[in-house]
Tab-separated table of N, CA and C in Angstrom:
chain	number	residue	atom	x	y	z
A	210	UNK	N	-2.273	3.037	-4.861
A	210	UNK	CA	-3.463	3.159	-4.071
A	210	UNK	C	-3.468	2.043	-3.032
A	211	UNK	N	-3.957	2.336	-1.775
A	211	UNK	CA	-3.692	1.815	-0.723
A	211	UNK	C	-5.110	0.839	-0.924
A	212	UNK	N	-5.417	-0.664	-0.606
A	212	UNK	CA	-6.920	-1.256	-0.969
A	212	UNK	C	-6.958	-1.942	0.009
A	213	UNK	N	-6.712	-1.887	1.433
A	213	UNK	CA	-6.852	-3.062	2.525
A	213	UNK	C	-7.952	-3.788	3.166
A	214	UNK	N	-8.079	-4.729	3.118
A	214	UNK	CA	-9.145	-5.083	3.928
A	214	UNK	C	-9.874	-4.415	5.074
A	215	UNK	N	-8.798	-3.772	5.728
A	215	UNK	CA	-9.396	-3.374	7.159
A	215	UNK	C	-9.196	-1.893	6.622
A	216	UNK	N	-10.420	-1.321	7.095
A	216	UNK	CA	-10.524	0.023	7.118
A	216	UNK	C	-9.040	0.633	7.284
A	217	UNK	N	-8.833	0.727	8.818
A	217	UNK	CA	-8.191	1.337	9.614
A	217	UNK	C	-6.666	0.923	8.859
A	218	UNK	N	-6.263	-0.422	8.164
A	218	UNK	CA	-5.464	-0.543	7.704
A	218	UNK	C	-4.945	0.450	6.509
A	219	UNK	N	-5.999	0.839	5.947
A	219	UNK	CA	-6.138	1.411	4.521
A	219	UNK	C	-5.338	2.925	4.717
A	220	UNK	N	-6.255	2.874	5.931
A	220	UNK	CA	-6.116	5.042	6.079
A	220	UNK	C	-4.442	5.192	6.853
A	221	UNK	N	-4.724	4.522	7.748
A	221	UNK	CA	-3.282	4.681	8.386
A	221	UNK	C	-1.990	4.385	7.851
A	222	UNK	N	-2.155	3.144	7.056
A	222	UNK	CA	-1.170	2.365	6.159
A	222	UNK	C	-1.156	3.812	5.052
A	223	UNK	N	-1.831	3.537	4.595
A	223	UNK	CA	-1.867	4.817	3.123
A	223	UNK	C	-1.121	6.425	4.123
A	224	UNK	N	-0.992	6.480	5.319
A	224	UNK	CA	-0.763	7.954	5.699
A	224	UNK	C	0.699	7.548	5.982
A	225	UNK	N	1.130	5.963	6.618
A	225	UNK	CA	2.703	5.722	6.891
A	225	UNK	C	3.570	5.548	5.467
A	226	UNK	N	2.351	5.350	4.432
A	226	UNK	CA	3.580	5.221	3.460
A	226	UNK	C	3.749	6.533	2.531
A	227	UNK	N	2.685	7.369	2.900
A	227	UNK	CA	3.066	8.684	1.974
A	227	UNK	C	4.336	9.427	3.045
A	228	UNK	N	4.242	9.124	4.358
A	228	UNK	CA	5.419	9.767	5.219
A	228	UNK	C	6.616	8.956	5.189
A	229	UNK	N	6.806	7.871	4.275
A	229	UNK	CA	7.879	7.228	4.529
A	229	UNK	C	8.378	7.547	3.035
A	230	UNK	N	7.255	7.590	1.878
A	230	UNK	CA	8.072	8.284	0.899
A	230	UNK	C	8.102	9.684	0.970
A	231	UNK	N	8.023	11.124	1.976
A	231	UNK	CA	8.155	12.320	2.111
A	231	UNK	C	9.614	12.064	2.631
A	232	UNK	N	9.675	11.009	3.896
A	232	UNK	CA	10.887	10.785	3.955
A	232	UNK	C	12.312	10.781	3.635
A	233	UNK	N	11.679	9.905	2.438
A	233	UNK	CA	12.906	9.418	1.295
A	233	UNK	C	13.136	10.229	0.076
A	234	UNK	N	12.126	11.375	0.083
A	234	UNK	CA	12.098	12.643	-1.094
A	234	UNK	C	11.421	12.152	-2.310
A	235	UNK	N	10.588	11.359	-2.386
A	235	UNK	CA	10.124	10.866	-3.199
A	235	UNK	C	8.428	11.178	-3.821
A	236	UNK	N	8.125	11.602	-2.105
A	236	UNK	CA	6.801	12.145	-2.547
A	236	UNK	C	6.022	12.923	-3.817
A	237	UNK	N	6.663	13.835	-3.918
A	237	UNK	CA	6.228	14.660	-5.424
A	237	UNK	C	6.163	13.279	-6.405
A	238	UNK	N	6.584	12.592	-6.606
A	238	UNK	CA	6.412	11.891	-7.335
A	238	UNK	C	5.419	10.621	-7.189
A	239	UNK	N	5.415	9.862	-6.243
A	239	UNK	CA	4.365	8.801	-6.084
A	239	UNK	C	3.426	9.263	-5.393
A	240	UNK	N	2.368	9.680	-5.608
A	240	UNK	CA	1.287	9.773	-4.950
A	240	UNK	C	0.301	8.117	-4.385
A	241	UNK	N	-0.153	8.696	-3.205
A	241	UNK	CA	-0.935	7.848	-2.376
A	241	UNK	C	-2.007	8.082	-2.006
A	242	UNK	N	-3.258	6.780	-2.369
A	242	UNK	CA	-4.445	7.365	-2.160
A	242	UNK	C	-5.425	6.403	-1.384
A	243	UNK	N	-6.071	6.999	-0.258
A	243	UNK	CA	-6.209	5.272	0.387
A	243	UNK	C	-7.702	4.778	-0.248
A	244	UNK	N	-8.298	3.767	-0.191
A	244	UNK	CA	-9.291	3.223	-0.894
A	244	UNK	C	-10.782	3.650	-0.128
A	245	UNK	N	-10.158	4.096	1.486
A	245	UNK	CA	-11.432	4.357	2.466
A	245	UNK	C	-11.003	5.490	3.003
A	246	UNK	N	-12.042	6.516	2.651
A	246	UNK	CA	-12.039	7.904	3.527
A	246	UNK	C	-11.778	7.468	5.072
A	247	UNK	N	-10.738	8.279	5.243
A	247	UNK	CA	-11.092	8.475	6.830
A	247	UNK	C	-12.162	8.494	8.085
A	248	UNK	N	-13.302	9.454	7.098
A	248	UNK	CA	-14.694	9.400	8.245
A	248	UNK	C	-15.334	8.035	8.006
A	249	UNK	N	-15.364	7.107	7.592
A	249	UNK	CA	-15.784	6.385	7.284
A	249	UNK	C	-14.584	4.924	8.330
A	250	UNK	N	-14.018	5.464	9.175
A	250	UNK	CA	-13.309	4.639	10.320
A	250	UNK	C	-14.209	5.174	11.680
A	251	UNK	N	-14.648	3.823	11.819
A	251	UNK	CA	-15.572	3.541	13.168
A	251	UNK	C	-14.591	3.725	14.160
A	252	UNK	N	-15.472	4.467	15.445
A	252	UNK	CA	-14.580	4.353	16.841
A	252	UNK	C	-13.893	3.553	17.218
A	253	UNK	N	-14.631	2.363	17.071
A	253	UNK	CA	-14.679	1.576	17.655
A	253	UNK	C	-13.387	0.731	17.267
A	254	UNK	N	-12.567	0.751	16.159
A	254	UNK	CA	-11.850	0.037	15.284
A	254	UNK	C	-10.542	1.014	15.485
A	255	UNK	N	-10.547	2.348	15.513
A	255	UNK	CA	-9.980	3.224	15.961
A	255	UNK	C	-9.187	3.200	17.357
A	256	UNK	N	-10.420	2.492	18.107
A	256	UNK	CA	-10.093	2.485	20.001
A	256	UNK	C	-9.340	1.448	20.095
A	257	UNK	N	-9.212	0.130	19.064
A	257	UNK	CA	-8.543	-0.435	18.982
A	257	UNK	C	-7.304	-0.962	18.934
A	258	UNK	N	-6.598	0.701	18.204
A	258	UNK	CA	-5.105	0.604	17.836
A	258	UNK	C	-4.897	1.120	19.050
A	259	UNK	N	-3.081	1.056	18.690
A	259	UNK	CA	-2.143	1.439	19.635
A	259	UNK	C	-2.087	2.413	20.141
A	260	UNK	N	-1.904	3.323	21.356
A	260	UNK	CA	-1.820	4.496	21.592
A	260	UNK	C	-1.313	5.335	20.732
A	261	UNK	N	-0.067	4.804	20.167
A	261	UNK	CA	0.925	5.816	19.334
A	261	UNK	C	0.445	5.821	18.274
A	262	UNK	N	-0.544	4.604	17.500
A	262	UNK	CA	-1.067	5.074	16.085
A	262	UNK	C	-2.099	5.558	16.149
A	263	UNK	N	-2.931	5.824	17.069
A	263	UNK	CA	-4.399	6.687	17.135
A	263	UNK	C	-3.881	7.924	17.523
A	264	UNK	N	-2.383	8.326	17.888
A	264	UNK	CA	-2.374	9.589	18.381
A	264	UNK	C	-1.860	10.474	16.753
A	265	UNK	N	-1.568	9.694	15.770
A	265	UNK	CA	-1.643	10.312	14.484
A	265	UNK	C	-3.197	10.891	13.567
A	266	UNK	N	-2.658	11.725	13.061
A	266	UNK	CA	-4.251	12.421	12.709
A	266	UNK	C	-3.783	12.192	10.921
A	267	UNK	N	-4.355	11.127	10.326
A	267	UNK	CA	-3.776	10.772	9.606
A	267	UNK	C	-4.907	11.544	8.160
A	268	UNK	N	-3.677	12.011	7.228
A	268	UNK	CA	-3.779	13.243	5.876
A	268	UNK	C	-3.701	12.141	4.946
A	269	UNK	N	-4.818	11.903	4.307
A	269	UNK	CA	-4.490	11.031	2.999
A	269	UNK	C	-5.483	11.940	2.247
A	270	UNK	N	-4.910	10.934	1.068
A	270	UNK	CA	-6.222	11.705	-0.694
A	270	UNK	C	-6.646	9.988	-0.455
A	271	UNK	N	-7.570	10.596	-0.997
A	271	UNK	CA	-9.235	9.743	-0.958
A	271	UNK	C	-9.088	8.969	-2.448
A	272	UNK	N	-8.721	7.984	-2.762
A	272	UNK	CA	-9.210	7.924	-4.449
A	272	UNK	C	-10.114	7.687	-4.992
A	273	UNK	N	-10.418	8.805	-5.329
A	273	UNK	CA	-11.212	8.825	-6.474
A	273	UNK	C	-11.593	8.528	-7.731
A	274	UNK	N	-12.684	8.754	-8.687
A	274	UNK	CA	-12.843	7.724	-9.487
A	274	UNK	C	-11.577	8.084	-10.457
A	275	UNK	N	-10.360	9.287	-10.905
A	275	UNK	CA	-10.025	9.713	-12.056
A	275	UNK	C	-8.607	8.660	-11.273
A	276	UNK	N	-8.240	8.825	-9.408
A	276	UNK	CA	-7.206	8.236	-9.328
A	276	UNK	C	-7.328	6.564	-9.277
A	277	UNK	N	-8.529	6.025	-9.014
A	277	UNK	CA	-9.102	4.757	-9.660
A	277	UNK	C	-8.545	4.189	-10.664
A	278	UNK	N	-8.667	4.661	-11.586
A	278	UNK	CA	-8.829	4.409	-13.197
A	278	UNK	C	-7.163	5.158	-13.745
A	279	UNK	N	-6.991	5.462	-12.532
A	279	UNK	CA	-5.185	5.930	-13.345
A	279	UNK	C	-4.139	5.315	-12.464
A	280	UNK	N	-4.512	4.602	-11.644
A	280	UNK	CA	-3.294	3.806	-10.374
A	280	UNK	C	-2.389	2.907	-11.233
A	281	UNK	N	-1.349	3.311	-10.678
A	281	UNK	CA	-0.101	2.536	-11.163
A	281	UNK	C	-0.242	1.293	-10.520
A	282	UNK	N	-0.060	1.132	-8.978
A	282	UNK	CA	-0.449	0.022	-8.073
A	282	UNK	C	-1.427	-0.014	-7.175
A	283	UNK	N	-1.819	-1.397	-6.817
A	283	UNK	CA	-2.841	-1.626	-5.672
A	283	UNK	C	-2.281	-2.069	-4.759
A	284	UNK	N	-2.081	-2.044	-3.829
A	284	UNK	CA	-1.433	-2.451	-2.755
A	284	UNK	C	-2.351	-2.697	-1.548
A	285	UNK	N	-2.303	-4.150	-0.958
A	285	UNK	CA	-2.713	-3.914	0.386
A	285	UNK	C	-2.137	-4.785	1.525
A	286	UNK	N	-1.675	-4.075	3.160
A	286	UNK	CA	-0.712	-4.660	4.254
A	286	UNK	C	-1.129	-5.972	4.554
A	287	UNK	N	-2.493	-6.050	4.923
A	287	UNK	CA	-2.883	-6.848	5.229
A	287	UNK	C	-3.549	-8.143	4.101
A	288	UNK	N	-4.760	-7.884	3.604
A	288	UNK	CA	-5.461	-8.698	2.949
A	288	UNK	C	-6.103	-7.284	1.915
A	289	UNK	N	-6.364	-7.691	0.107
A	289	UNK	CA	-6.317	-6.709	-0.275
A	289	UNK	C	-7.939	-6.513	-0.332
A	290	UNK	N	-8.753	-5.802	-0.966
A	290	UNK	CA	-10.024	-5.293	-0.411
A	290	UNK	C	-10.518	-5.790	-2.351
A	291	UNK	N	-11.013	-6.778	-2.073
A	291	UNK	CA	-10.911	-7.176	-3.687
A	291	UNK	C	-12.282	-6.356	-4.300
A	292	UNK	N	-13.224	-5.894	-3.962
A	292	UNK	CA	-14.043	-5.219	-4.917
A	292	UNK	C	-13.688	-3.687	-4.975
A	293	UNK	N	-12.543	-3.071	-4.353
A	293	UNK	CA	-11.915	-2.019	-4.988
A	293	UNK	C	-11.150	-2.457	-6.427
A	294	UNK	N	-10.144	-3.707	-6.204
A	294	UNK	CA	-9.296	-4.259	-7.553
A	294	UNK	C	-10.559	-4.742	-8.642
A	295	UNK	N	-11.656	-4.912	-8.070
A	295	UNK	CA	-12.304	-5.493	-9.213
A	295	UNK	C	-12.781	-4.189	-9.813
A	296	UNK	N	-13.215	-2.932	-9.149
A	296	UNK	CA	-13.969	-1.803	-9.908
A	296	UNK	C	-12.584	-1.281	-10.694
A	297	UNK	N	-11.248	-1.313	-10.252
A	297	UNK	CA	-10.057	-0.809	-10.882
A	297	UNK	C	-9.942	-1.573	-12.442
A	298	UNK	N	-10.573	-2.577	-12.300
A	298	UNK	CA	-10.258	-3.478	-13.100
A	298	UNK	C	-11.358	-3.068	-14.018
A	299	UNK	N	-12.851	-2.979	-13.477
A	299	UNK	CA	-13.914	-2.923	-14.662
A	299	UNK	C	-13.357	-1.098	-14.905
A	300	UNK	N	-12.604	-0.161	-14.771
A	300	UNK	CA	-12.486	1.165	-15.063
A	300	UNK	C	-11.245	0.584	-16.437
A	301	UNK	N	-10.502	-0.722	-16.467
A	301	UNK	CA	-10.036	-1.032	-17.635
A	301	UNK	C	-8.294	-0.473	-17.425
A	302	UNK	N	-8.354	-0.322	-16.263
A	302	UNK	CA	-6.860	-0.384	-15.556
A	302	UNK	C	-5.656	-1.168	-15.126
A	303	UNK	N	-4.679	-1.095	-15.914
A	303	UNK	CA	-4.056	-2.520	-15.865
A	303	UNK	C	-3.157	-2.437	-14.311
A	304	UNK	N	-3.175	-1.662	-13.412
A	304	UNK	CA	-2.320	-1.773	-12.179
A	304	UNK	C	-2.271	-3.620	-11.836
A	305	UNK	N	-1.040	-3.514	-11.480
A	305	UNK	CA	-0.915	-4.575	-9.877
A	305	UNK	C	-1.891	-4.846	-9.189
A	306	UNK	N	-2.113	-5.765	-8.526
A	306	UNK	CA	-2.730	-6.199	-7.407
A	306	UNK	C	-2.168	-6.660	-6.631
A	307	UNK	N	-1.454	-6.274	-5.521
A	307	UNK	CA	-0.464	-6.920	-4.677
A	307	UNK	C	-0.803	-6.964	-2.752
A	308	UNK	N	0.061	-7.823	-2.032
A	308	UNK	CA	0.229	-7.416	-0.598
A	308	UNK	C	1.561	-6.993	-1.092
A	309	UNK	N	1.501	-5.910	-0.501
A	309	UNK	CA	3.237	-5.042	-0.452
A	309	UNK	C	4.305	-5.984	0.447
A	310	UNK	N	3.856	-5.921	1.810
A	310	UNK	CA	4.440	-6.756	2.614
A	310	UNK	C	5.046	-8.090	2.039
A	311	UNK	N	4.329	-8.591	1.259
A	311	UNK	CA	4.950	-10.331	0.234
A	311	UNK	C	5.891	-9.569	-0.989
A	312	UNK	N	5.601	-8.845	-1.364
A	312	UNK	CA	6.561	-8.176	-2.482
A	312	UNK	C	7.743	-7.456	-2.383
A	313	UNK	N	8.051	-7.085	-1.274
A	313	UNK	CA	8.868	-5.984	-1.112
A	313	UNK	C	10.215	-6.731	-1.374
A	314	UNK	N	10.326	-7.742	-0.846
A	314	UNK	CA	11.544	-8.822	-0.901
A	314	UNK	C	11.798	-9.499	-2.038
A	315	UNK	N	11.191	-9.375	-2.754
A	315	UNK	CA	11.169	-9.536	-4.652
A	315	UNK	C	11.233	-8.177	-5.415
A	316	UNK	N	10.738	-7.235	-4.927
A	316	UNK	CA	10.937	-5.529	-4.772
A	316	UNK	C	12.420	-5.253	-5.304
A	317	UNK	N	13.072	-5.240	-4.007
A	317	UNK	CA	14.044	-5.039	-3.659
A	317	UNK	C	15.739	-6.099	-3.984
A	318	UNK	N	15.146	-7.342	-4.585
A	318	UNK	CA	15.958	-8.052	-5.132
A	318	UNK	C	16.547	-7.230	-6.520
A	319	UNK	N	15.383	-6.686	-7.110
A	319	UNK	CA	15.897	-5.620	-8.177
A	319	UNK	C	16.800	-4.680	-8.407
A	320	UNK	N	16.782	-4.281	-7.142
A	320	UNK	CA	17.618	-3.400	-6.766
A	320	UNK	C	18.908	-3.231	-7.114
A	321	UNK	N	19.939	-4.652	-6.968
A	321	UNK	CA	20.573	-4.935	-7.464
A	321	UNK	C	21.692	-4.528	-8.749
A	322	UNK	N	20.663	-4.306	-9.873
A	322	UNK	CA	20.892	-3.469	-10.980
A	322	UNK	C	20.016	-2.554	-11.218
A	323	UNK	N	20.670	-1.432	-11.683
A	323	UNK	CA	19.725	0.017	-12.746
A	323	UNK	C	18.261	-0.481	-12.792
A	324	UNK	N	17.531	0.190	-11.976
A	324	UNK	CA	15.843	0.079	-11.870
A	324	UNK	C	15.431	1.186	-12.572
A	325	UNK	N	14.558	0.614	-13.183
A	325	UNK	CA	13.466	2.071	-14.131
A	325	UNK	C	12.067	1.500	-13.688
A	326	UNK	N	11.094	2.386	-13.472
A	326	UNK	CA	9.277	1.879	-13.589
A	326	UNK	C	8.838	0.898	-14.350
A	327	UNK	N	9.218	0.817	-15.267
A	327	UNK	CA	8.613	-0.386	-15.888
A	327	UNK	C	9.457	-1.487	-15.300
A	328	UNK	N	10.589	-1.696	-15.095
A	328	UNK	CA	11.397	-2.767	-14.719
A	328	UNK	C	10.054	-3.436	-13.410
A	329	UNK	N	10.011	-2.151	-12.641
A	329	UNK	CA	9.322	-2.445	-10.872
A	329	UNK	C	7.981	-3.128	-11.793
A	330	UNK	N	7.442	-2.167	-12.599
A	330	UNK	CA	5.722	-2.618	-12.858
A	330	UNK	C	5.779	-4.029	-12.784
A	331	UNK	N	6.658	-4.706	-13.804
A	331	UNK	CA	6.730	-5.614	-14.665
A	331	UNK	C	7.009	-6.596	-13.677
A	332	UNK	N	8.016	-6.564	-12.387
A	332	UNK	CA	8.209	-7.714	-11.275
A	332	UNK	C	7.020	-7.115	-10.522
A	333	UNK	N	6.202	-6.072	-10.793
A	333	UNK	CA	5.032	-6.285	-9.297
A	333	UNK	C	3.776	-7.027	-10.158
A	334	UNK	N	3.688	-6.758	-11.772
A	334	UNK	CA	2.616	-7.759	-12.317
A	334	UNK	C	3.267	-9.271	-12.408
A	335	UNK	N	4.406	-9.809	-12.302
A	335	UNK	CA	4.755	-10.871	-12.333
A	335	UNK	C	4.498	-11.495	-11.359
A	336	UNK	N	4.891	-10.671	-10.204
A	336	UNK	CA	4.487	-11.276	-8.827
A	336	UNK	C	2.991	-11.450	-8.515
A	337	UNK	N	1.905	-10.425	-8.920
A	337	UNK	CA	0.559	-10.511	-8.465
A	337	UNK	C	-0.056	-11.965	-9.409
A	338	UNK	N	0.310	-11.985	-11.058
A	338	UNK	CA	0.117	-13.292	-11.635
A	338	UNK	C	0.770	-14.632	-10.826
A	339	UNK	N	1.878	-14.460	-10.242
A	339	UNK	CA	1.780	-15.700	-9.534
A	339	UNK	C	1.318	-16.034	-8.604
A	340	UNK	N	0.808	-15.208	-7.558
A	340	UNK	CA	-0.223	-15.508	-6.958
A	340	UNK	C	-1.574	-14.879	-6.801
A	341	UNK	N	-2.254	-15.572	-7.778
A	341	UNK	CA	-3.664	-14.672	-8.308
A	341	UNK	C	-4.420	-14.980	-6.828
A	342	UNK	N	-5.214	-14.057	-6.780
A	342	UNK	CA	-5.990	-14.348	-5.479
A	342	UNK	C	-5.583	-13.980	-4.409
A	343	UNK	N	-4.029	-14.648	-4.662
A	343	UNK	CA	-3.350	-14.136	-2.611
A	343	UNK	C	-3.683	-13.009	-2.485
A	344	UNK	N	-3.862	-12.682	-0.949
A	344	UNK	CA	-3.852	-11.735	-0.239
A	344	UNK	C	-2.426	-12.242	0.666
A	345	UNK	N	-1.983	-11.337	1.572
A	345	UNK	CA	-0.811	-11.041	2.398
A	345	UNK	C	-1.399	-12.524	3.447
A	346	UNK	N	-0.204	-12.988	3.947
A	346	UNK	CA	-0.215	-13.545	4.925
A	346	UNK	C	-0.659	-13.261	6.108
A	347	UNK	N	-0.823	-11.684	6.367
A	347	UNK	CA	-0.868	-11.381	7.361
A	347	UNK	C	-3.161	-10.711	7.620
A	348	UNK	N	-3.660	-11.664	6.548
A	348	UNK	CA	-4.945	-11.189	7.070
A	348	UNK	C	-5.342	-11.806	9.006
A	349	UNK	N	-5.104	-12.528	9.653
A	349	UNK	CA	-5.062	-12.555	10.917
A	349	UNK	C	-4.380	-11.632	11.552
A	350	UNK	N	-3.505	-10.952	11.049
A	350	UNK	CA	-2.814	-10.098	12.036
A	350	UNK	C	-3.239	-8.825	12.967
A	351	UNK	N	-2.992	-8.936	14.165
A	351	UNK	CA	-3.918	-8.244	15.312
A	351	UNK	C	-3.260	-6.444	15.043
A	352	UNK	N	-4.236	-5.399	14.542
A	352	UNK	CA	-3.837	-4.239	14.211
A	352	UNK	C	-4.107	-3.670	15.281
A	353	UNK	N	-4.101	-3.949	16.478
A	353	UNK	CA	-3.942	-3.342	17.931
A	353	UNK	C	-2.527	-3.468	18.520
A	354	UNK	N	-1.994	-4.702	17.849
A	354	UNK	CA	-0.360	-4.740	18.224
A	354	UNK	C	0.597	-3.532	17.708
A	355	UNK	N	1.562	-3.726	18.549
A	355	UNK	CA	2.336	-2.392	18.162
A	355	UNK	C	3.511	-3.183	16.799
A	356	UNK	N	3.777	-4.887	17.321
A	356	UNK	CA	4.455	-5.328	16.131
A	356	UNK	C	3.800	-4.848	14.836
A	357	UNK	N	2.450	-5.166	14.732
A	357	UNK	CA	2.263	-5.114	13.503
A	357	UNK	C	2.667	-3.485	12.313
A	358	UNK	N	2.276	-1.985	13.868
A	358	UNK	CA	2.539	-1.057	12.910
A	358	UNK	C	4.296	-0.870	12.728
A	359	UNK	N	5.244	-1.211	13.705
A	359	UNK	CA	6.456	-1.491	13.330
A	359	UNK	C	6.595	-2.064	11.890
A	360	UNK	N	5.837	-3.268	11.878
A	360	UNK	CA	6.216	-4.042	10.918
A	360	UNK	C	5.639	-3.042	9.487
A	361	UNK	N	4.443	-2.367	9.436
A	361	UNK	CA	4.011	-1.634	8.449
A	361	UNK	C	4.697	-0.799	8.365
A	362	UNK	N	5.284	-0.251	8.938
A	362	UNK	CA	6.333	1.322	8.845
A	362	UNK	C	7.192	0.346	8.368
A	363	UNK	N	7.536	-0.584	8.543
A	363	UNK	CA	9.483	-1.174	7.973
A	363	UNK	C	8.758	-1.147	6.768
A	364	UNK	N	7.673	-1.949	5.893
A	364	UNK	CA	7.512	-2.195	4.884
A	364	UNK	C	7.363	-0.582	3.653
A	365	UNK	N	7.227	0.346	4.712
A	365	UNK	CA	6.547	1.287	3.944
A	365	UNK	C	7.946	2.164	3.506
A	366	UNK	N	8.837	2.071	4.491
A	366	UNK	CA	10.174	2.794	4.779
A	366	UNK	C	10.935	1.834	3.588
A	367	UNK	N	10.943	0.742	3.549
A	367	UNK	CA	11.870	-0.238	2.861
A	367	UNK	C	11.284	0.058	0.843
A	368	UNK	N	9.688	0.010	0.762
A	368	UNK	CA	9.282	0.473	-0.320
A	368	UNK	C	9.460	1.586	-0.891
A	369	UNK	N	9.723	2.855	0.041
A	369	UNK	CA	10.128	3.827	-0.408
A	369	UNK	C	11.206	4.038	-0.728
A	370	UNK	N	12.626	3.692	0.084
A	370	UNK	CA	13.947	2.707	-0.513
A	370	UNK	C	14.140	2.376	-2.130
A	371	UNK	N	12.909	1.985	-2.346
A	371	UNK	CA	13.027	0.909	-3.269
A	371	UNK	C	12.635	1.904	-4.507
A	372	UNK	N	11.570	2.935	-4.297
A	372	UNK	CA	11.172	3.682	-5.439
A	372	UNK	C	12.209	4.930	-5.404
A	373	UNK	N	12.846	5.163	-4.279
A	373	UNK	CA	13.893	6.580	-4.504
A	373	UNK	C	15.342	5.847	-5.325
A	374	UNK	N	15.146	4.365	-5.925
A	374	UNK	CA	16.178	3.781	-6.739
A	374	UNK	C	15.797	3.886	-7.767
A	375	UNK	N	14.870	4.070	-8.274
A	375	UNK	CA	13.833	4.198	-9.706
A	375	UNK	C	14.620	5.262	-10.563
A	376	UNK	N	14.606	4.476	-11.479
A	376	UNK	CA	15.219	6.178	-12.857
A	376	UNK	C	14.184	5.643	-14.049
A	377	UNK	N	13.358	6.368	-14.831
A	377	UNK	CA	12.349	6.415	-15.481
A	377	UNK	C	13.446	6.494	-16.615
């Protein structure tokens, strides 16, 4: 589940990474759900982005309370949206709490050898316990730049990488 601080981060981020794992053939299997409905993105925040990412009409699932309370991970690009992780948490859900963007490079060190789901769970709860609290480095980061959605598509493209290595 996608939990970002910024609206616009949530919906769009949550729509580049379900197309980056459709990409990688992975979709049927990881589902993505962003933390903020779509209608619920102001114009104004909207008028903001890049030409090329407002010209996407972005398809996400909404999560809801059953995908709440059943998320494998929390993930967020920017800074994570902590009273979504805290209601995940009072639903008695043990997911991750992570910035993807800080993880992916500890992610992907795994890689290395034979990955299974629990292997990933187990380095993405290791990683969120060591830094309790963090959010991503990148809560300043200007989501009108075009670096930044580059940089979200690499992360989303590179994560999906990382789960089409997965053997359960």
């Amino acid at each position: 589940m996608v939990a970002d601080a910024n609206d616009c981060v949530s919906v769009y981020g949550s729509h580049l990474l379900h197309s980056a794992l459709d990409a990688a053939g992975v979709a049927w299997r990881w589902a993505v759900a962003s933390a903020v409905p779509p209608h619920r993105l102001r114009s104004n925040e909207v008028s903001a982005l890049p030409t090329h990412v407002r010209k996407i009409v972005p398809r996400v699932a909404v999560a809801d309370p059953d995908r709440l309370a059943t998320a494998e991970l929390v993930i967020g690009f920017t800074e994570l949206r902590w009273p979504v992780v805290d209601h995940v948490r009072a639903l008695h859900c043990p997911a991750p709490a992570l910035a993807l963007p800080d993880f992916i490079d500890d992610g992907e060190a795994l890689a290395t050898r034979p990955l299974n789901f629990a292997a990933l769970s187990d380095a993405a709860m290791r990683h969120a316990l060591a830094r309790p609290g963090a959010s991503a480095t990148r809560s300043s980061a200007n989501v009108s730049d075009d670096d930044f959605w580059t940089g979200l598509a690499d992360v989303c493209a590179r994560f999906a990488a990382l789960l089409q290595r997965v053997n359960d």
